[in-house]
mmCIF file of C-alpha atoms in Angstrom:
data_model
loop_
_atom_site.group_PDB
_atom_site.id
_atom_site.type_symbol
_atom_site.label_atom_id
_atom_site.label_comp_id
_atom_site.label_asym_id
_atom_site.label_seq_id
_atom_site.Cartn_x
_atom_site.Cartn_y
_atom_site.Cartn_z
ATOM 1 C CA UNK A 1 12.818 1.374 5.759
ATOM 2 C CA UNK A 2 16.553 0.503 6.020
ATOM 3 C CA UNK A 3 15.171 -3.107 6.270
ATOM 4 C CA UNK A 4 13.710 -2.927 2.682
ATOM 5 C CA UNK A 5 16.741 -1.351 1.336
ATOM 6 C CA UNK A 6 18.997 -4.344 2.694
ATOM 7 C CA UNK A 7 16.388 -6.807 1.328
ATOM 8 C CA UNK A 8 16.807 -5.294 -2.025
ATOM 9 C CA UNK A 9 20.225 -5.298 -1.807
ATOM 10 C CA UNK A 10 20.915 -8.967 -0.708
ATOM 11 C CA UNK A 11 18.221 -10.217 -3.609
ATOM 12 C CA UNK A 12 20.293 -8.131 -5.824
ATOM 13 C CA UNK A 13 23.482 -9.905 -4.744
ATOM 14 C CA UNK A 14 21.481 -13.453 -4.514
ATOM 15 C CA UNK A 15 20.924 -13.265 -8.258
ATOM 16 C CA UNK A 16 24.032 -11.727 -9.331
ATOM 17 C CA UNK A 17 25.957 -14.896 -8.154
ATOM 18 C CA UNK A 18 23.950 -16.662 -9.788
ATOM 19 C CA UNK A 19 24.458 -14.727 -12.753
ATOM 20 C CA UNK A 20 20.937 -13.674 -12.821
ATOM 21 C CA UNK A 21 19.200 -9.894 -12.430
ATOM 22 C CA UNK A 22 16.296 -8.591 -10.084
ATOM 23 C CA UNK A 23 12.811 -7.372 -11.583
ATOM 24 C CA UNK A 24 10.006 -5.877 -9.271
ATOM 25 C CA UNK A 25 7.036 -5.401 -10.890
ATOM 26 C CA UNK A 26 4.780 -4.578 -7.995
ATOM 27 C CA UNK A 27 4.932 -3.333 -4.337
ATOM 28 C CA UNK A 28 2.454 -4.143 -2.325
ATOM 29 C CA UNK A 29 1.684 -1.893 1.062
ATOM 30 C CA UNK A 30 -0.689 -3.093 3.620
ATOM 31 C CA UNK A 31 -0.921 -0.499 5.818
ATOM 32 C CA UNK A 32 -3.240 1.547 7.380
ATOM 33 C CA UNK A 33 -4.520 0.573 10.823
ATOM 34 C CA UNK A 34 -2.061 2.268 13.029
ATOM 35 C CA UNK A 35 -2.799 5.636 11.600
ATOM 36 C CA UNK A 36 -6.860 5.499 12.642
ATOM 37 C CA UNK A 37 -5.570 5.339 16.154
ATOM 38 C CA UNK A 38 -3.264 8.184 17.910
ATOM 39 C CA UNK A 39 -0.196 7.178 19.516
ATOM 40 C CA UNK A 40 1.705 10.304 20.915
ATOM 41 C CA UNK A 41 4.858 7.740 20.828
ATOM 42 C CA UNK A 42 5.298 5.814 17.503
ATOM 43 C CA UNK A 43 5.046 7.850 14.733
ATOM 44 C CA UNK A 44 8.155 8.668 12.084
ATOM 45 C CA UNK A 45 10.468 9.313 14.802
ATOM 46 C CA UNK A 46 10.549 8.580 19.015
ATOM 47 C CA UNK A 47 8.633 10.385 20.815
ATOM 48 C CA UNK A 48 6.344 11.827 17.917
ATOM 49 C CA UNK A 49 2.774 11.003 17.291
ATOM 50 C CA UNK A 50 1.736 8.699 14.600
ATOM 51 C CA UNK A 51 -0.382 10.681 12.012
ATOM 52 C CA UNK A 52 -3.848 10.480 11.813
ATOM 53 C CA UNK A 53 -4.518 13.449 9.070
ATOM 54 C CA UNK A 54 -5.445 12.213 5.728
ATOM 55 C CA UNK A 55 -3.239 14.532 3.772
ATOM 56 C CA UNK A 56 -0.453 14.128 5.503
ATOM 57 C CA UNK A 57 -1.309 10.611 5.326
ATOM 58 C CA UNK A 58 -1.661 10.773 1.512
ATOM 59 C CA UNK A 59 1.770 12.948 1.600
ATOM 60 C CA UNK A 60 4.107 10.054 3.259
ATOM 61 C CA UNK A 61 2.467 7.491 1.216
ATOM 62 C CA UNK A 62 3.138 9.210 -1.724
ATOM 63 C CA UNK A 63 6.483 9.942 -0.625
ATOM 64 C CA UNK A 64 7.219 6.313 0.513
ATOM 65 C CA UNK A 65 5.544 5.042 -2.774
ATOM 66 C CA UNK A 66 8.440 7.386 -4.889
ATOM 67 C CA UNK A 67 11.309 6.308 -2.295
ATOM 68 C CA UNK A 68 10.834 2.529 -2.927
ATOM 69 C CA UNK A 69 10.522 2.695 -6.248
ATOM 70 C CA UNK A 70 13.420 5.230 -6.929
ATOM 71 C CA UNK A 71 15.536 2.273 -4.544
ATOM 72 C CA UNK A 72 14.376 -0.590 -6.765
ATOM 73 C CA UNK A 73 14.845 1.251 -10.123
ATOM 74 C CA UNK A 74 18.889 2.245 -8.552
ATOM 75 C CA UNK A 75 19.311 -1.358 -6.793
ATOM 76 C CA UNK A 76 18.027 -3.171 -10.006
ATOM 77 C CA UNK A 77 18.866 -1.169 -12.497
ATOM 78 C CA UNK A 78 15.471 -1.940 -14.135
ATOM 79 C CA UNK A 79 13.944 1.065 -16.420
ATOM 80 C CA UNK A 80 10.139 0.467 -15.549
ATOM 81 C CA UNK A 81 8.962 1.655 -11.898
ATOM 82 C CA UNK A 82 7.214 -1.172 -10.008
ATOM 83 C CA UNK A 83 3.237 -0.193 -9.682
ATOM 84 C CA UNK A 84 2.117 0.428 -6.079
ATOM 85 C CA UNK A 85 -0.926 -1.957 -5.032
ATOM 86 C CA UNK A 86 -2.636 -0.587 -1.845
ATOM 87 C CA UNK A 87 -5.755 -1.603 -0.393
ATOM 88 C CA UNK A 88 -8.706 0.293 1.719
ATOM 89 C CA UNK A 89 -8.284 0.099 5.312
ATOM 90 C CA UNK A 90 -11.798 -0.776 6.852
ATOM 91 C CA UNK A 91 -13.647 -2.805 8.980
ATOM 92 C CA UNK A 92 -12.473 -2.909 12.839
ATOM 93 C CA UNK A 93 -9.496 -0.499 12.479
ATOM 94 C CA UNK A 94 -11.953 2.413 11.338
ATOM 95 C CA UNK A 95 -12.966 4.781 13.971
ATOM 96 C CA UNK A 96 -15.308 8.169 13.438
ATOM 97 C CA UNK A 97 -13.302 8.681 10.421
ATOM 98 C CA UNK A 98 -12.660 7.877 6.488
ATOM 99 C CA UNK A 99 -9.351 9.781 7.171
ATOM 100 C CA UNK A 100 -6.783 6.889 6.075
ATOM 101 C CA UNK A 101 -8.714 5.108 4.187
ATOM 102 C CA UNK A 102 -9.768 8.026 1.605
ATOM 103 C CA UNK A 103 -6.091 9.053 1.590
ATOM 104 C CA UNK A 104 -5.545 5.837 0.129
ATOM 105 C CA UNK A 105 -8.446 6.452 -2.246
ATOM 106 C CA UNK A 106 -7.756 9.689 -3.228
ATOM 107 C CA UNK A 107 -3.672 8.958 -4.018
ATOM 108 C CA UNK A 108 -5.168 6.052 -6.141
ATOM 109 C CA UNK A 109 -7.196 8.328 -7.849
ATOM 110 C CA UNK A 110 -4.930 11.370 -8.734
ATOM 111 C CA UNK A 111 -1.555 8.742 -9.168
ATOM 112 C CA UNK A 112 -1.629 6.101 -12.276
ATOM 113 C CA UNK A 113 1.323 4.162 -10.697
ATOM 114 C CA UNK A 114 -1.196 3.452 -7.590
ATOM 115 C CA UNK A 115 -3.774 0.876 -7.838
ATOM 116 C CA UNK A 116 -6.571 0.517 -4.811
ATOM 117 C CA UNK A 117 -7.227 -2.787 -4.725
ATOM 118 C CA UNK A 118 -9.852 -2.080 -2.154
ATOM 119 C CA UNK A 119 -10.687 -3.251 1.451
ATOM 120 C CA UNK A 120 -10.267 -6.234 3.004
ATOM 121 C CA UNK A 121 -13.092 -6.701 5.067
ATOM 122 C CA UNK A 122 -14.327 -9.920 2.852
ATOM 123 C CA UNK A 123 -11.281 -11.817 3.324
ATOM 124 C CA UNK A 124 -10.973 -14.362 6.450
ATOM 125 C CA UNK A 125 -8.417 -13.403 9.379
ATOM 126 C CA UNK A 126 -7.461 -14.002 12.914
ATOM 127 C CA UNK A 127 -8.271 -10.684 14.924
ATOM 128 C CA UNK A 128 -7.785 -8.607 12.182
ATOM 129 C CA UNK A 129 -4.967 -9.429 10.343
ATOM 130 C CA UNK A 130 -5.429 -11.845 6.996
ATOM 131 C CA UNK A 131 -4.880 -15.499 7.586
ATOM 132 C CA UNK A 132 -2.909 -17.503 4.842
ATOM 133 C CA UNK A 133 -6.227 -18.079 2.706
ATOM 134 C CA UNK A 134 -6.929 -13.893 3.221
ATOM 135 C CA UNK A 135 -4.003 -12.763 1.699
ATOM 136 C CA UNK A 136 -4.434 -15.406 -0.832
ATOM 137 C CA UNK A 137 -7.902 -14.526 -1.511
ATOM 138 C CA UNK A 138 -6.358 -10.629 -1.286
ATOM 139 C CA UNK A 139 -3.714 -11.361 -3.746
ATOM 140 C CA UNK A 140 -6.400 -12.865 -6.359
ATOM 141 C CA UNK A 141 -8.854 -10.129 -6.540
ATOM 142 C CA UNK A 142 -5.486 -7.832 -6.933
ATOM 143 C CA UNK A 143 -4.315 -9.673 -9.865
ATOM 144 C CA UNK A 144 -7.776 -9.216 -10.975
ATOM 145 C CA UNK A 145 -8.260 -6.198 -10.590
ATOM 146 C CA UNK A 146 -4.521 -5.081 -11.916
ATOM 147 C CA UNK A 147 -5.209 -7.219 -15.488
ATOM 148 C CA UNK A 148 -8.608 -4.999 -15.543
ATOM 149 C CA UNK A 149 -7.560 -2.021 -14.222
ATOM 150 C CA UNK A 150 -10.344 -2.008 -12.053
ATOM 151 C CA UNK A 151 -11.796 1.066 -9.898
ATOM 152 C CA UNK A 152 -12.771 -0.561 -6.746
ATOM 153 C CA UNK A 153 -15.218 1.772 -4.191
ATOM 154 C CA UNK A 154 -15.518 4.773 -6.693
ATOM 155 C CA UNK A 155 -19.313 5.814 -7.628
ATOM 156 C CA UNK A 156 -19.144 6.197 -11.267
ATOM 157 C CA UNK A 157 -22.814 6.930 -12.292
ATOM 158 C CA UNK A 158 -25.539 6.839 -10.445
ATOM 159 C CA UNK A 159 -28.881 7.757 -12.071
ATOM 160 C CA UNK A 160 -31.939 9.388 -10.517
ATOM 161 C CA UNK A 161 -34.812 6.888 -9.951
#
C-alpha cells in the first residue's frame, strides 16, 4: 500500500511543476485469485494466512476501497471520491467456493461508489492473467458498463414458465 501512496504523491508533485493538478476519477482493483487459495504465509502481515472468508474478504475490500480514496481526495485535494471498478474473480482461480467472488458482488451491491464490472473469463490471457488485448477488451466493457450503470451477474426477474 505504501507503494500507491508514493505513486500518488510523485504524480502529485509531477503536475505541480508543471503547474498542473491531479484528478482520479476511477480505481480499478483486480484482485481476487490469491484469496480462493490458503496460504498460511502471505496474508496482511508475515507469517499470517491470506483470507479466504468472504466477509472478511468484503471487510478489507471495503476498507481498502475507503483508504485509497480518503489518500487521493488528501493527496489531490479533489472534492469528488474516485468510483471503485472491481471485477468477478472466476474461471481457473475458483475452487469449491463463490467465497471471493460474491464478496465482490455483494460490496457492489450494498456500496454505490463500487461498480462490478464482472468476470473476466471472456477476455484472452496467458495462464490466467489478461494479455494486452484482455485488459483492453476488460477496460471497454468497464467503460460500458460505468456510462450505463450496468448490473453485471445479478438475476433481476426471472418469470415462471
Amino acid at each position: 500500500y505504501n507503494d500507491f501512496r508514493t505513486s500518488l504523491e510523485l504524480a502529485s508533485n509531477v503536475a505541480g511543476s508543471m503547474n498542473g493538478k491531479m484528478y482520479c476519477p476511477v480505481i480499478f482493483w483486480m484482485q481476487g485469485e490469491f484469496n480462493y487459495d490458503p496460504n498460511p504465509e502471505k496474508g496482511l502481515r508475515a507469517n499470517v494466512p491470506n483470507t479466504t472468508d468472504k466477509q472478511e474478504y468484503k471487510r478489507l475490500l471495503i476498507q481498502l476501497k475507503d483508504n485509497m480514496q480518503n489518500d487521493i481526495l488528501k493527496q489531490y485535494g479533489q472534492q469528488e471520491k474516485p468510483v471503485f471498478i472491481t471485477y468477478q474473480t472466476g474461471a481457473q482461480y475458483m475452487r469449491d467456493t463463490l467465497a471471493i467472488s460474491m464478496a465482490q458482488l455483494e460490496a457492489s451491491n450494498e456500496y454505490a461508489d463500487i461498480i462490478c464490472a464482472g468476470p473476466i473469463y471472456p477476455m484472452t490471457d496467458r495462464g490466467g492473467h489478461l494479455d494486452a488485448n484482455g485488459y483492453r477488451w476488460f477496460g471497454e466493457m468497464s467503460t460500458i458498463r460505468q456510462r450505463c450503470r450496468a448490473r453485471p451477474l445479478n438475476l433481476c426477474n426471472l418469470p415462471r414458465l
